[in-house]
Tab-separated table of C-alpha atoms in Angstrom:
chain	number	residue	atom	x	y	z
A	1	UNK	CA	88.081	74.936	156.803
A	2	UNK	CA	84.992	75.449	158.433
A	3	UNK	CA	84.151	72.434	161.036
A	4	UNK	CA	81.237	74.072	162.716
A	5	UNK	CA	78.208	74.446	160.594
A	6	UNK	CA	75.069	76.109	162.445
A	7	UNK	CA	71.810	75.295	161.457
A	8	UNK	CA	69.116	77.038	160.392
A	9	UNK	CA	71.055	79.926	158.938
A	10	UNK	CA	68.254	82.208	160.010
A	11	UNK	CA	65.617	81.912	162.778
A	12	UNK	CA	63.045	83.992	163.158
A	13	UNK	CA	60.079	83.945	167.164
A	14	UNK	CA	57.920	85.874	168.790
A	15	UNK	CA	59.292	86.590	172.266
A	16	UNK	CA	58.115	84.210	174.730
A	17	UNK	CA	59.322	81.194	172.644
A	18	UNK	CA	61.560	79.070	172.759
A	19	UNK	CA	64.471	78.767	170.146
A	20	UNK	CA	66.838	76.175	169.309
A	21	UNK	CA	69.946	76.191	166.599
A	22	UNK	CA	72.314	73.218	165.658
A	23	UNK	CA	75.812	73.004	165.221
A	24	UNK	CA	77.788	70.275	163.137
A	25	UNK	CA	80.734	69.641	163.347
A	26	UNK	CA	83.419	67.210	161.410
A	27	UNK	CA	86.443	66.309	163.750
A	28	UNK	CA	87.149	65.375	167.159
A	29	UNK	CA	86.640	67.933	169.428
A	30	UNK	CA	88.317	69.237	172.805
A	31	UNK	CA	85.219	71.457	173.224
A	32	UNK	CA	82.507	73.291	171.727
A	33	UNK	CA	81.915	76.740	172.158
A	34	UNK	CA	78.682	79.310	172.018
A	35	UNK	CA	79.324	82.634	171.108
A	36	UNK	CA	76.953	85.651	170.790
A	37	UNK	CA	77.199	88.418	168.142
A	38	UNK	CA	75.235	91.636	167.938
A	39	UNK	CA	75.730	93.722	164.911
A	40	UNK	CA	79.094	94.876	164.385
A	41	UNK	CA	80.104	94.092	167.818
A	42	UNK	CA	82.565	91.497	168.986
A	43	UNK	CA	81.739	87.959	170.217
A	44	UNK	CA	80.777	87.465	172.964
A	45	UNK	CA	81.145	84.177	174.640
A	46	UNK	CA	78.331	82.081	176.213
A	47	UNK	CA	79.038	78.606	177.171
A	48	UNK	CA	81.538	75.690	176.865
A	49	UNK	CA	80.813	71.997	176.907
A	50	UNK	CA	83.871	69.784	177.177
A	51	UNK	CA	83.878	66.246	174.588
A	52	UNK	CA	82.983	64.205	177.751
A	53	UNK	CA	80.170	66.500	178.745
A	54	UNK	CA	76.166	65.856	177.186
A	55	UNK	CA	74.769	68.877	178.020
A	56	UNK	CA	75.178	72.033	180.328
A	57	UNK	CA	72.716	74.881	181.077
A	58	UNK	CA	73.220	78.490	182.473
A	59	UNK	CA	70.600	80.700	183.141
A	60	UNK	CA	67.993	79.683	180.068
A	61	UNK	CA	70.525	78.558	177.762
A	62	UNK	CA	71.393	74.522	177.486
A	63	UNK	CA	73.399	73.484	175.419
A	64	UNK	CA	73.565	69.617	174.329
A	65	UNK	CA	76.936	67.398	173.002
A	66	UNK	CA	76.393	63.916	170.842
A	67	UNK	CA	79.838	63.392	169.778
A	68	UNK	CA	78.525	59.997	167.966
A	69	UNK	CA	76.556	62.233	165.839
A	70	UNK	CA	79.063	65.494	165.982
A	71	UNK	CA	76.919	67.517	166.859
A	72	UNK	CA	75.034	70.304	169.326
A	73	UNK	CA	72.482	71.925	170.256
A	74	UNK	CA	71.546	75.861	172.017
A	75	UNK	CA	68.583	76.206	173.584
A	76	UNK	CA	67.055	79.801	174.354
A	77	UNK	CA	64.321	79.209	176.549
A	78	UNK	CA	61.712	81.930	176.977
A	79	UNK	CA	63.422	84.164	174.418
A	80	UNK	CA	63.348	88.171	174.323
A	81	UNK	CA	64.241	90.690	172.248
A	82	UNK	CA	67.201	91.524	173.662
A	83	UNK	CA	68.965	87.692	172.425
A	84	UNK	CA	68.205	89.269	168.902
A	85	UNK	CA	71.770	88.667	167.595
A	86	UNK	CA	73.851	86.251	165.446
A	87	UNK	CA	74.660	82.609	167.356
A	88	UNK	CA	78.265	81.271	166.562
A	89	UNK	CA	79.601	77.522	167.449
A	90	UNK	CA	83.500	76.849	167.396
A	91	UNK	CA	85.046	73.904	168.158
A	92	UNK	CA	88.832	73.556	169.507
A	93	UNK	CA	89.778	71.093	167.534
A	94	UNK	CA	92.989	68.411	168.345
A	95	UNK	CA	95.776	68.942	170.338
A	96	UNK	CA	96.505	72.420	168.905
A	97	UNK	CA	95.068	75.915	169.687
A	98	UNK	CA	92.897	76.726	166.857
A	99	UNK	CA	89.425	77.445	167.239
A	100	UNK	CA	87.362	76.551	164.122
A	101	UNK	CA	83.798	78.774	163.952
A	102	UNK	CA	80.689	78.521	162.075
A	103	UNK	CA	79.037	80.350	159.620
A	104	UNK	CA	76.129	81.858	162.156
A	105	UNK	CA	72.896	81.831	162.932
A	106	UNK	CA	70.633	84.545	162.704
A	107	UNK	CA	68.183	84.464	165.304
A	108	UNK	CA	65.821	87.521	165.173
A	109	UNK	CA	62.858	87.903	168.543
A	110	UNK	CA	59.803	89.639	167.910
A	111	UNK	CA	58.099	92.100	170.403
B	1	UNK	CA	88.821	90.620	183.881
B	2	UNK	CA	90.458	90.966	180.524
B	3	UNK	CA	90.129	93.683	178.576
B	4	UNK	CA	90.699	93.847	174.500
B	5	UNK	CA	91.770	96.846	172.870
B	6	UNK	CA	92.062	97.145	168.868
B	7	UNK	CA	92.429	100.171	166.891
B	8	UNK	CA	91.384	101.679	164.873
B	9	UNK	CA	87.316	101.264	164.814
B	10	UNK	CA	87.327	102.087	160.986
B	11	UNK	CA	89.723	102.187	158.378
B	12	UNK	CA	88.991	102.690	154.637
B	13	UNK	CA	92.628	102.351	152.893
B	14	UNK	CA	93.269	102.322	148.840
B	15	UNK	CA	94.104	98.832	147.345
B	16	UNK	CA	98.170	98.813	147.492
B	17	UNK	CA	98.462	100.328	150.531
B	18	UNK	CA	99.762	98.901	153.783
B	19	UNK	CA	97.889	97.858	157.165
B	20	UNK	CA	98.530	98.464	160.623
B	21	UNK	CA	95.744	97.119	163.061
B	22	UNK	CA	96.406	96.564	167.085
B	23	UNK	CA	95.634	94.877	169.630
B	24	UNK	CA	96.508	94.974	173.050
B	25	UNK	CA	95.538	93.243	176.092
B	26	UNK	CA	94.966	94.008	179.813
B	27	UNK	CA	94.057	91.605	182.771
B	28	UNK	CA	96.266	88.674	181.713
B	29	UNK	CA	99.641	87.886	181.470
B	30	UNK	CA	100.723	85.046	179.144
B	31	UNK	CA	97.381	85.194	176.987
B	32	UNK	CA	97.228	83.290	173.229
B	33	UNK	CA	96.599	85.386	170.795
B	34	UNK	CA	94.407	85.630	167.623
B	35	UNK	CA	92.863	87.120	164.503
B	36	UNK	CA	90.206	87.055	162.727
B	37	UNK	CA	87.826	87.786	159.485
B	38	UNK	CA	84.648	88.143	158.655
B	39	UNK	CA	83.265	88.702	155.890
B	40	UNK	CA	79.558	90.664	155.986
B	41	UNK	CA	77.062	88.088	157.235
B	42	UNK	CA	79.252	85.212	157.898
B	43	UNK	CA	81.340	83.482	160.168
B	44	UNK	CA	84.589	83.573	161.719
B	45	UNK	CA	87.970	83.373	159.824
B	46	UNK	CA	90.648	82.259	161.609
B	47	UNK	CA	93.837	84.212	160.397
B	48	UNK	CA	96.649	83.603	162.333
B	49	UNK	CA	97.271	82.839	166.701
B	50	UNK	CA	100.326	82.945	168.821
B	51	UNK	CA	101.264	81.124	172.297
B	52	UNK	CA	103.928	84.005	173.170
B	53	UNK	CA	106.359	85.998	172.251
B	54	UNK	CA	107.697	86.050	168.553
B	55	UNK	CA	105.575	82.660	167.952
B	56	UNK	CA	103.174	82.941	165.673
B	57	UNK	CA	100.698	80.477	163.620
B	58	UNK	CA	99.659	81.249	159.703
B	59	UNK	CA	95.949	79.205	159.339
B	60	UNK	CA	95.730	80.660	155.739
B	61	UNK	CA	98.222	81.930	153.373
B	62	UNK	CA	97.611	85.744	151.993
B	63	UNK	CA	99.365	88.654	152.177
B	64	UNK	CA	98.616	89.571	155.671
B	65	UNK	CA	101.173	89.014	158.685
B	66	UNK	CA	100.863	89.239	161.945
B	67	UNK	CA	103.753	89.769	164.908
B	68	UNK	CA	103.639	89.686	168.619
B	69	UNK	CA	106.291	92.352	170.188
B	70	UNK	CA	105.117	92.029	173.539
B	71	UNK	CA	103.280	90.277	175.868
B	72	UNK	CA	100.282	91.267	175.585
B	73	UNK	CA	100.449	93.492	171.972
B	74	UNK	CA	99.034	91.378	168.932
B	75	UNK	CA	99.806	93.145	165.507
B	76	UNK	CA	98.073	92.708	161.809
B	77	UNK	CA	99.854	93.803	158.962
B	78	UNK	CA	99.573	94.068	155.244
B	79	UNK	CA	102.505	95.882	152.849
B	80	UNK	CA	99.906	96.224	149.986
B	81	UNK	CA	95.952	95.813	150.339
B	82	UNK	CA	93.840	94.263	148.172
B	83	UNK	CA	90.217	94.366	147.551
B	84	UNK	CA	89.372	91.285	149.208
B	85	UNK	CA	91.251	91.978	152.206
B	86	UNK	CA	87.628	94.509	153.459
B	87	UNK	CA	86.403	92.937	155.861
B	88	UNK	CA	85.572	93.082	159.661
B	89	UNK	CA	88.942	92.057	161.358
B	90	UNK	CA	88.606	90.578	165.041
B	91	UNK	CA	91.471	90.066	167.953
B	92	UNK	CA	90.623	87.485	170.714
B	93	UNK	CA	92.659	86.287	173.662
B	94	UNK	CA	92.416	83.121	175.786
B	95	UNK	CA	94.055	83.190	179.531
B	96	UNK	CA	93.352	78.393	179.138
B	97	UNK	CA	94.707	77.095	176.591
B	98	UNK	CA	91.499	76.342	174.602
B	99	UNK	CA	89.229	77.730	176.777
B	100	UNK	CA	86.628	80.507	176.193
B	101	UNK	CA	87.794	83.805	173.960
B	102	UNK	CA	87.714	86.795	175.091
B	103	UNK	CA	86.950	89.396	171.856
B	104	UNK	CA	88.009	93.080	171.185
B	105	UNK	CA	85.403	95.606	169.828
B	106	UNK	CA	86.933	94.762	165.921
B	107	UNK	CA	87.908	97.313	163.541
B	108	UNK	CA	86.076	97.650	160.453
B	109	UNK	CA	88.598	97.341	156.677
B	110	UNK	CA	87.292	98.759	153.555
B	111	UNK	CA	89.311	98.834	150.819
B	112	UNK	CA	88.672	100.667	147.871
């Protein structure tokens, strides 16, 4: 079953603006990860945040995690046309080794 | 760093034909390996994962099967393809349990 659910499904912004996308999940997690996928390609790992962390930064990316609300957000600052892609959250649940991916947010950054 | 190879890149197969997709990993040993399927414009559905040679966990009942004959080789198979098997198949690995996943370039399968 799908656990991670991203919101919005699609987002269109101008270059230079910030993009925020959200992810909600249903059960307890070990960690939550964000990935990027360019059209027709494999996924690329962006950032991992553990269940005991609340915020993490990597370059222009900022991820927050609220385990009480079972939600996470990904902020991309000063977006570029090259950031155009689909973004997915994935959760590592419980004690197992499986991951659950959401349906993704399609981000379009217009030059 | 690890590199994941998948082949073929694209495949068009008739309904009822067999399937074999191969994934190999370079640059690491004892990885956890994963097969995902992605329908057009959708998220990833986990099909199988393996934590070692010969160890396969199935997440979704279907007419697909997976095997891991070697540490860094993961094969996805079917005896008879269905139209609903069309999709983009992605192989992935982790090198640290539930840590970040590395993905291959994918195989686009069209069942006609």
